[in-house]
Short mmCIF file of C-alpha atoms and ligand atoms in Angstrom, two decimals:
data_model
loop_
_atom_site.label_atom_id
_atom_site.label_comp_id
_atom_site.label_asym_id
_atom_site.label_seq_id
_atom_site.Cartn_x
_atom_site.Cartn_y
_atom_site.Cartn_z
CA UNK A 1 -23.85 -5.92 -24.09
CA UNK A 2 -20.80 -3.99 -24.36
CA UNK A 3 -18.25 -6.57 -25.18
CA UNK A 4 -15.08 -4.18 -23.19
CA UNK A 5 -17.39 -5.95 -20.33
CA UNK A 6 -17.53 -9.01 -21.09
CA UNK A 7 -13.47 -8.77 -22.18
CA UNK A 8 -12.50 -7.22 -18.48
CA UNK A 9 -14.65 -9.30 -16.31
CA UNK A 10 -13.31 -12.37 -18.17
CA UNK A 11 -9.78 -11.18 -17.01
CA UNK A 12 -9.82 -10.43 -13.59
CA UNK A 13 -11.67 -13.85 -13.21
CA UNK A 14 -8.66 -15.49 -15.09
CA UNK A 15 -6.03 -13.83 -13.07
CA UNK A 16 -7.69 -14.93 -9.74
CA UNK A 17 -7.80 -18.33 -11.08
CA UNK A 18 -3.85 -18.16 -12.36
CA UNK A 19 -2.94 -16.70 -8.85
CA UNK A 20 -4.64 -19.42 -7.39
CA UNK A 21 -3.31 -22.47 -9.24
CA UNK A 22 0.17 -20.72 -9.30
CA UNK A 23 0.33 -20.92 -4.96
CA UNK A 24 -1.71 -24.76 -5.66
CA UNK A 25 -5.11 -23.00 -3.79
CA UNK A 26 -8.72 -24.32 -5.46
CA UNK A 27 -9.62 -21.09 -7.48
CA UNK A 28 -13.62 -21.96 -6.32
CA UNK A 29 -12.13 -20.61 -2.24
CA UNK A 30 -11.80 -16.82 -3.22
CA UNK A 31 -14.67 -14.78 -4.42
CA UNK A 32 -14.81 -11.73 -6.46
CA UNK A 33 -16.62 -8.54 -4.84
CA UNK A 34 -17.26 -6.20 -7.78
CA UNK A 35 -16.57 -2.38 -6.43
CA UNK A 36 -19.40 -0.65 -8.78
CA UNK A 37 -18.49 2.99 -6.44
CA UNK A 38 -18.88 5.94 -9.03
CA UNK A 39 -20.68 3.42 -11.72
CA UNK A 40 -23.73 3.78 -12.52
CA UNK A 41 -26.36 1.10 -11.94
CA UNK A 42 -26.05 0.01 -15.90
CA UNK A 43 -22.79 -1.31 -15.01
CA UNK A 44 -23.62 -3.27 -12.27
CA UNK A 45 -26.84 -5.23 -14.37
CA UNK A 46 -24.13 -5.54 -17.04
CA UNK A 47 -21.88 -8.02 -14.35
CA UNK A 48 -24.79 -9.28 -13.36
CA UNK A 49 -25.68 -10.98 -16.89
CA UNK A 50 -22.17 -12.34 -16.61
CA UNK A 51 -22.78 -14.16 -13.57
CA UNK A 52 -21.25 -11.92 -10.86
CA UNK A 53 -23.62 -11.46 -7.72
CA UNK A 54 -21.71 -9.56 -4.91
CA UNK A 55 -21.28 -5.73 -5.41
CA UNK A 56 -19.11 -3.17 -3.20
CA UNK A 57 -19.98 0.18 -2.65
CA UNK A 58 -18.10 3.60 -0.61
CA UNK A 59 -20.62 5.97 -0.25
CA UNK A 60 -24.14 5.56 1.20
CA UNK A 61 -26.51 7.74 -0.34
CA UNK A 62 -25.08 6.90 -3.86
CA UNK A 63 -25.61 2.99 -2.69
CA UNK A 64 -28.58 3.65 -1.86
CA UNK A 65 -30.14 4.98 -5.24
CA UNK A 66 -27.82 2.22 -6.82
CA UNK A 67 -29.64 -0.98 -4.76
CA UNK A 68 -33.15 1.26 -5.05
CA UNK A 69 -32.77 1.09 -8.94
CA UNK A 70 -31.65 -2.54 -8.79
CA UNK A 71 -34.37 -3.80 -6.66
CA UNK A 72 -35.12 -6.79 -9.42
CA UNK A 73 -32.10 -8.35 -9.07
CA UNK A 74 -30.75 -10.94 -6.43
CA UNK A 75 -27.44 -9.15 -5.29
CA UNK A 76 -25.57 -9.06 -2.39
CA UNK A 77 -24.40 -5.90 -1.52
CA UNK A 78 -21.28 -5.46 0.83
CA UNK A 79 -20.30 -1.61 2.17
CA UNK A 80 -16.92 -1.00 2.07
CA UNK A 81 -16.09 2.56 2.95
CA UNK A 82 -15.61 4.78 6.08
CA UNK A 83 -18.62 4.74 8.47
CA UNK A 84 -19.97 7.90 10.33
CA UNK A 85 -21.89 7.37 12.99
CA UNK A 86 -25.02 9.16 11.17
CA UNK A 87 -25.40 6.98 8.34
CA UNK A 88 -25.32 3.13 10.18
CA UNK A 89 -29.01 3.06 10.25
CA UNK A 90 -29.01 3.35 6.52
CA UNK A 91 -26.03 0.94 6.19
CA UNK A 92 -27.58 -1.55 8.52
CA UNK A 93 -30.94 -1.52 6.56
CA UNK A 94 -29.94 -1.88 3.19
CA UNK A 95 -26.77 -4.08 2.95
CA UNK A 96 -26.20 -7.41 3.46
CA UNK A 97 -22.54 -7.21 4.46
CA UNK A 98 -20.53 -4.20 5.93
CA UNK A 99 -16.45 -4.56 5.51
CA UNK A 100 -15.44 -1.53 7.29
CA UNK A 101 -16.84 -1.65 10.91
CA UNK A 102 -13.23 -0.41 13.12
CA UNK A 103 -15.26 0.56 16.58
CA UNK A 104 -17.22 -0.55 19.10
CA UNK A 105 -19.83 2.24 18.80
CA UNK A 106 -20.20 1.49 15.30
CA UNK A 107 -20.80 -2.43 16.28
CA UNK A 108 -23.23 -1.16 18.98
CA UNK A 109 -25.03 0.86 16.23
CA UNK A 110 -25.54 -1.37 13.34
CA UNK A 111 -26.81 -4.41 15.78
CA UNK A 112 -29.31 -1.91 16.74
CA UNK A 113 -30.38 -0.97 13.98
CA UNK A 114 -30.61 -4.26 11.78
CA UNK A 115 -34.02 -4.36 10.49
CA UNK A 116 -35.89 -7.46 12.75
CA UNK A 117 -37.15 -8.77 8.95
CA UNK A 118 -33.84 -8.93 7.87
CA UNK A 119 -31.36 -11.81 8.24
CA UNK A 120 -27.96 -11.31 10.96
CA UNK A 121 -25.47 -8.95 9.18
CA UNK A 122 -22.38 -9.72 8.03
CA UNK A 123 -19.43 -8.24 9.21
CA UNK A 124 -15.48 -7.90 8.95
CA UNK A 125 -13.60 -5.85 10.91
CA UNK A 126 -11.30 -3.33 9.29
CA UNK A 127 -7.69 -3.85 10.35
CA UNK A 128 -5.55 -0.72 9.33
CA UNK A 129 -2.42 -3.23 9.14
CA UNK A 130 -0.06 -0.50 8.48
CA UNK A 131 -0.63 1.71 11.23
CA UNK A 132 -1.19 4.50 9.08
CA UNK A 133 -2.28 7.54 10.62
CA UNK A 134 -5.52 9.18 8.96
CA UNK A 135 -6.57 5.93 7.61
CA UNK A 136 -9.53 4.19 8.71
CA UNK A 137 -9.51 0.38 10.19
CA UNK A 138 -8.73 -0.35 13.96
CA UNK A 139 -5.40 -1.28 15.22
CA UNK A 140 -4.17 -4.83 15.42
CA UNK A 141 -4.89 -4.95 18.92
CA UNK A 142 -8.52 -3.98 18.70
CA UNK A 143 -9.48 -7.05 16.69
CA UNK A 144 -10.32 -9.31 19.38
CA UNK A 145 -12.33 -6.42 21.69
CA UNK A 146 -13.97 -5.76 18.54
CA UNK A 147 -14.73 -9.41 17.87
CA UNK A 148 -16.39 -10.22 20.84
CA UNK A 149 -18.51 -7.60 20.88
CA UNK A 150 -19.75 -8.68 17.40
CA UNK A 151 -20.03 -12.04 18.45
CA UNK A 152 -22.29 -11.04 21.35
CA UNK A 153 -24.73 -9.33 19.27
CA UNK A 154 -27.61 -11.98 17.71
CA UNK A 155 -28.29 -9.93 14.54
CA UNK A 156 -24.53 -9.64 13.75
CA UNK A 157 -22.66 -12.60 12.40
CA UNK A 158 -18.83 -11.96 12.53
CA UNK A 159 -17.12 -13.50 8.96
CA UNK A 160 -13.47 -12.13 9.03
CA UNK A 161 -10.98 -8.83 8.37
CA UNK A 162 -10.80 -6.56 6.20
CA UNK A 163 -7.75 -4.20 4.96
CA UNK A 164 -5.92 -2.17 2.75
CA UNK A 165 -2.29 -2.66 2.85
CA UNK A 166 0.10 0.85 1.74
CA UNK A 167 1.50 -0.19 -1.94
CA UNK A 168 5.07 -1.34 -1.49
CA UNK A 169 7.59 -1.11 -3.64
CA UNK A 170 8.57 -5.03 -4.52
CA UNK A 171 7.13 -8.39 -4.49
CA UNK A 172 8.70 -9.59 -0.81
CA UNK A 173 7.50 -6.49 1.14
CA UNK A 174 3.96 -6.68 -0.39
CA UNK A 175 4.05 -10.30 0.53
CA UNK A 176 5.21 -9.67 4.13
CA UNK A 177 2.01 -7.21 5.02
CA UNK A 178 -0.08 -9.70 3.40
CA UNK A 179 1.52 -12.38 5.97
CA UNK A 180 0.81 -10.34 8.61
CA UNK A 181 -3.16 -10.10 7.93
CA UNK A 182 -3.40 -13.54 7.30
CA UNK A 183 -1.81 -14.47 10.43
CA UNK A 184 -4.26 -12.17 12.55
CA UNK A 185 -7.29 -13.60 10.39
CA UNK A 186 -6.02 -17.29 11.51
CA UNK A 187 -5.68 -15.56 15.01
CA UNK A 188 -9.45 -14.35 14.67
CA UNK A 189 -10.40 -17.52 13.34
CA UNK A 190 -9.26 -19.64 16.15
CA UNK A 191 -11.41 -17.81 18.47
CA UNK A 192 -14.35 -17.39 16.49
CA UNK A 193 -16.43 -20.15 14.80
CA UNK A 194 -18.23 -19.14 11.60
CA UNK A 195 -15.00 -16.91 10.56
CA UNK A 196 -14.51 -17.78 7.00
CA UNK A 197 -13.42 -14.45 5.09
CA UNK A 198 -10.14 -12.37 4.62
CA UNK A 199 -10.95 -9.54 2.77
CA UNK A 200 -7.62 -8.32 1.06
CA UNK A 201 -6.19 -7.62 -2.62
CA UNK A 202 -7.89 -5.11 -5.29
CA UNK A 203 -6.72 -4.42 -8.59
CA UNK A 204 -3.08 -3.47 -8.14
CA UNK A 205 -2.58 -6.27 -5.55
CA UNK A 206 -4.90 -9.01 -5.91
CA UNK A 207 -2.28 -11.85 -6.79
CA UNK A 208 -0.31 -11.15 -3.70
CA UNK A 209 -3.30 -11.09 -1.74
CA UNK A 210 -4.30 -14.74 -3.12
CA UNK A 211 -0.95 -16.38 -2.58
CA UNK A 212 -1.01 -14.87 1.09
CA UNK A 213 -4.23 -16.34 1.76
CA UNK A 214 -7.20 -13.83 0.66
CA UNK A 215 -10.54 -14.98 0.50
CA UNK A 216 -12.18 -12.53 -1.36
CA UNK A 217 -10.76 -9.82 -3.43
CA UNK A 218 -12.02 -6.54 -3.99
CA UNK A 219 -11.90 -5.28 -7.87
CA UNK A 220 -12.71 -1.93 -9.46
CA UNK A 221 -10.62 -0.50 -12.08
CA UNK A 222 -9.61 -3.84 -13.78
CA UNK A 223 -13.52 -4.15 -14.26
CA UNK A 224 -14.87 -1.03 -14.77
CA UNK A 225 -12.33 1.11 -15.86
CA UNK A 226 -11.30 4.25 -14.11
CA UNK A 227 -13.49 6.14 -11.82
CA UNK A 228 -13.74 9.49 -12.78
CA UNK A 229 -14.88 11.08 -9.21
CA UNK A 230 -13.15 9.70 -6.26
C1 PLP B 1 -12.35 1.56 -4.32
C2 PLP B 1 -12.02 0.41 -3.44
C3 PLP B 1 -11.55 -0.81 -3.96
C4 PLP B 1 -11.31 -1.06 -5.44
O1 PLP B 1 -10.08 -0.55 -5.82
P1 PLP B 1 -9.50 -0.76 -7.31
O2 PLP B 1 -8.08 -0.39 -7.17
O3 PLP B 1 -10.27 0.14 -8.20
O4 PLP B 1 -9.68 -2.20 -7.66
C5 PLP B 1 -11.32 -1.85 -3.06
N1 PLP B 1 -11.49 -1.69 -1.73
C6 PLP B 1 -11.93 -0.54 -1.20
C7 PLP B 1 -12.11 -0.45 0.28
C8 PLP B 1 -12.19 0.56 -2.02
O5 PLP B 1 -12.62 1.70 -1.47
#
């Protein structure tokens, strides 16, 4: 095994556990999804000889070939980029979480479309928290429309939010976005049993994320280097 491996994934896991003790949260209550996008399937058996079990991915058809070639391992794979309308059935049959669902034809879609051999899908809603035009996620006032139609559907099991905050220049404003999530995912949460997850934080944010309340972080870079494609 490359050791650079070995070396990175040993320090993202100790700065999630040193953001955790440092706002006095139990470093076992937020979970690492690996984002393997661009990487080839190599890298992703090399994590998973370290331990790590939950993989992101962006872009279906390279997922695809990616959970094809891994087929021997137990993984849990989680989609995380934009979804068009023409590629749910795929999404829906081969992943075992989708992060990124923002409308209700997309809902309407992946229920179905869930394989009937194939346990309820898990889902998070995609909160564009910003407001930022051109960028994917639903507005805040979408969630709960959203929710319930999740909810509704037997082969869908609602778990949480996801988002990707704008980078901010300084500590406090990062902080205050994060806030803001985390009170909509206790909002979401109140309605919904079986809500558990707050997707939020990657590798240029993932300490703010923590102390704010994130669940389950979502690292690239600081694992696997740079990507070299988009
Ligand atoms: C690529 C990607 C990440 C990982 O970002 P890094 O900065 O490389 O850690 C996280 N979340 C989403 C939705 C992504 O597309």
């Amino acid at each position: 095994m490359n050791p650079k491996h070995q070396e990175k994934f040993d320090q993202v896991i100790e700065r999630m556990t040193a953001a955790c003790r440092a706002c006095g949260r139990n470093p076992g209550d937020v979970r690492l999804l690996a984002v393997s996008k661009t990487h080839p399937a190599e890298a992703v058996r090399t994590l998973y000889a370290l331990g790590q079990r939950a993989f992101g991915e962006s872009y279906v058809d390279e997922a695809v070939q990616k959970i094809d070639a891994l087929g021997d391992l137990e993984l849990e794979w989680h989609y995380i980029g934009p979804i068009q309308s023409n590629k749910t059935r795929q999404i829906s049959a081969r992943f075992d979480w989708v992060q990124s669902v923002d409308r209700l034809k997309i809902v309407r879609r992946l229920a179905d479309q869930r394989p009937a051999d194939r346990p309820p899908l898990n889902v998070l809603i995609q909160v564009n928290i910003d407001d930022e035009p051109q960028k994917a996620g639903c507005r805040s006032d979408e969630v709960d429309p959203l929710a319930a139609e999740i909810a509704a559907r037997d082969n869908l099991r609602l778990r949480g939010l996801m988002a990707i905050p704008a980078p901010r220049e300084g500590a406090s404003a990062q902080q205050q976005v994060f806030d803001r999530l985390f009170a909509l995912y206790r909002h979401l949460q109140s309605g919904h049993t079986g809500v558990d997850t707050l997707s939020a934080g990657m590798t240029a944010d993932l300490e703010a994320a923590i102390a704010a309340g994130s669940t389950m972080v979502r690292v690239g870079t600081a694992l696997f280097g740079a990507r070299t494609t988009v």
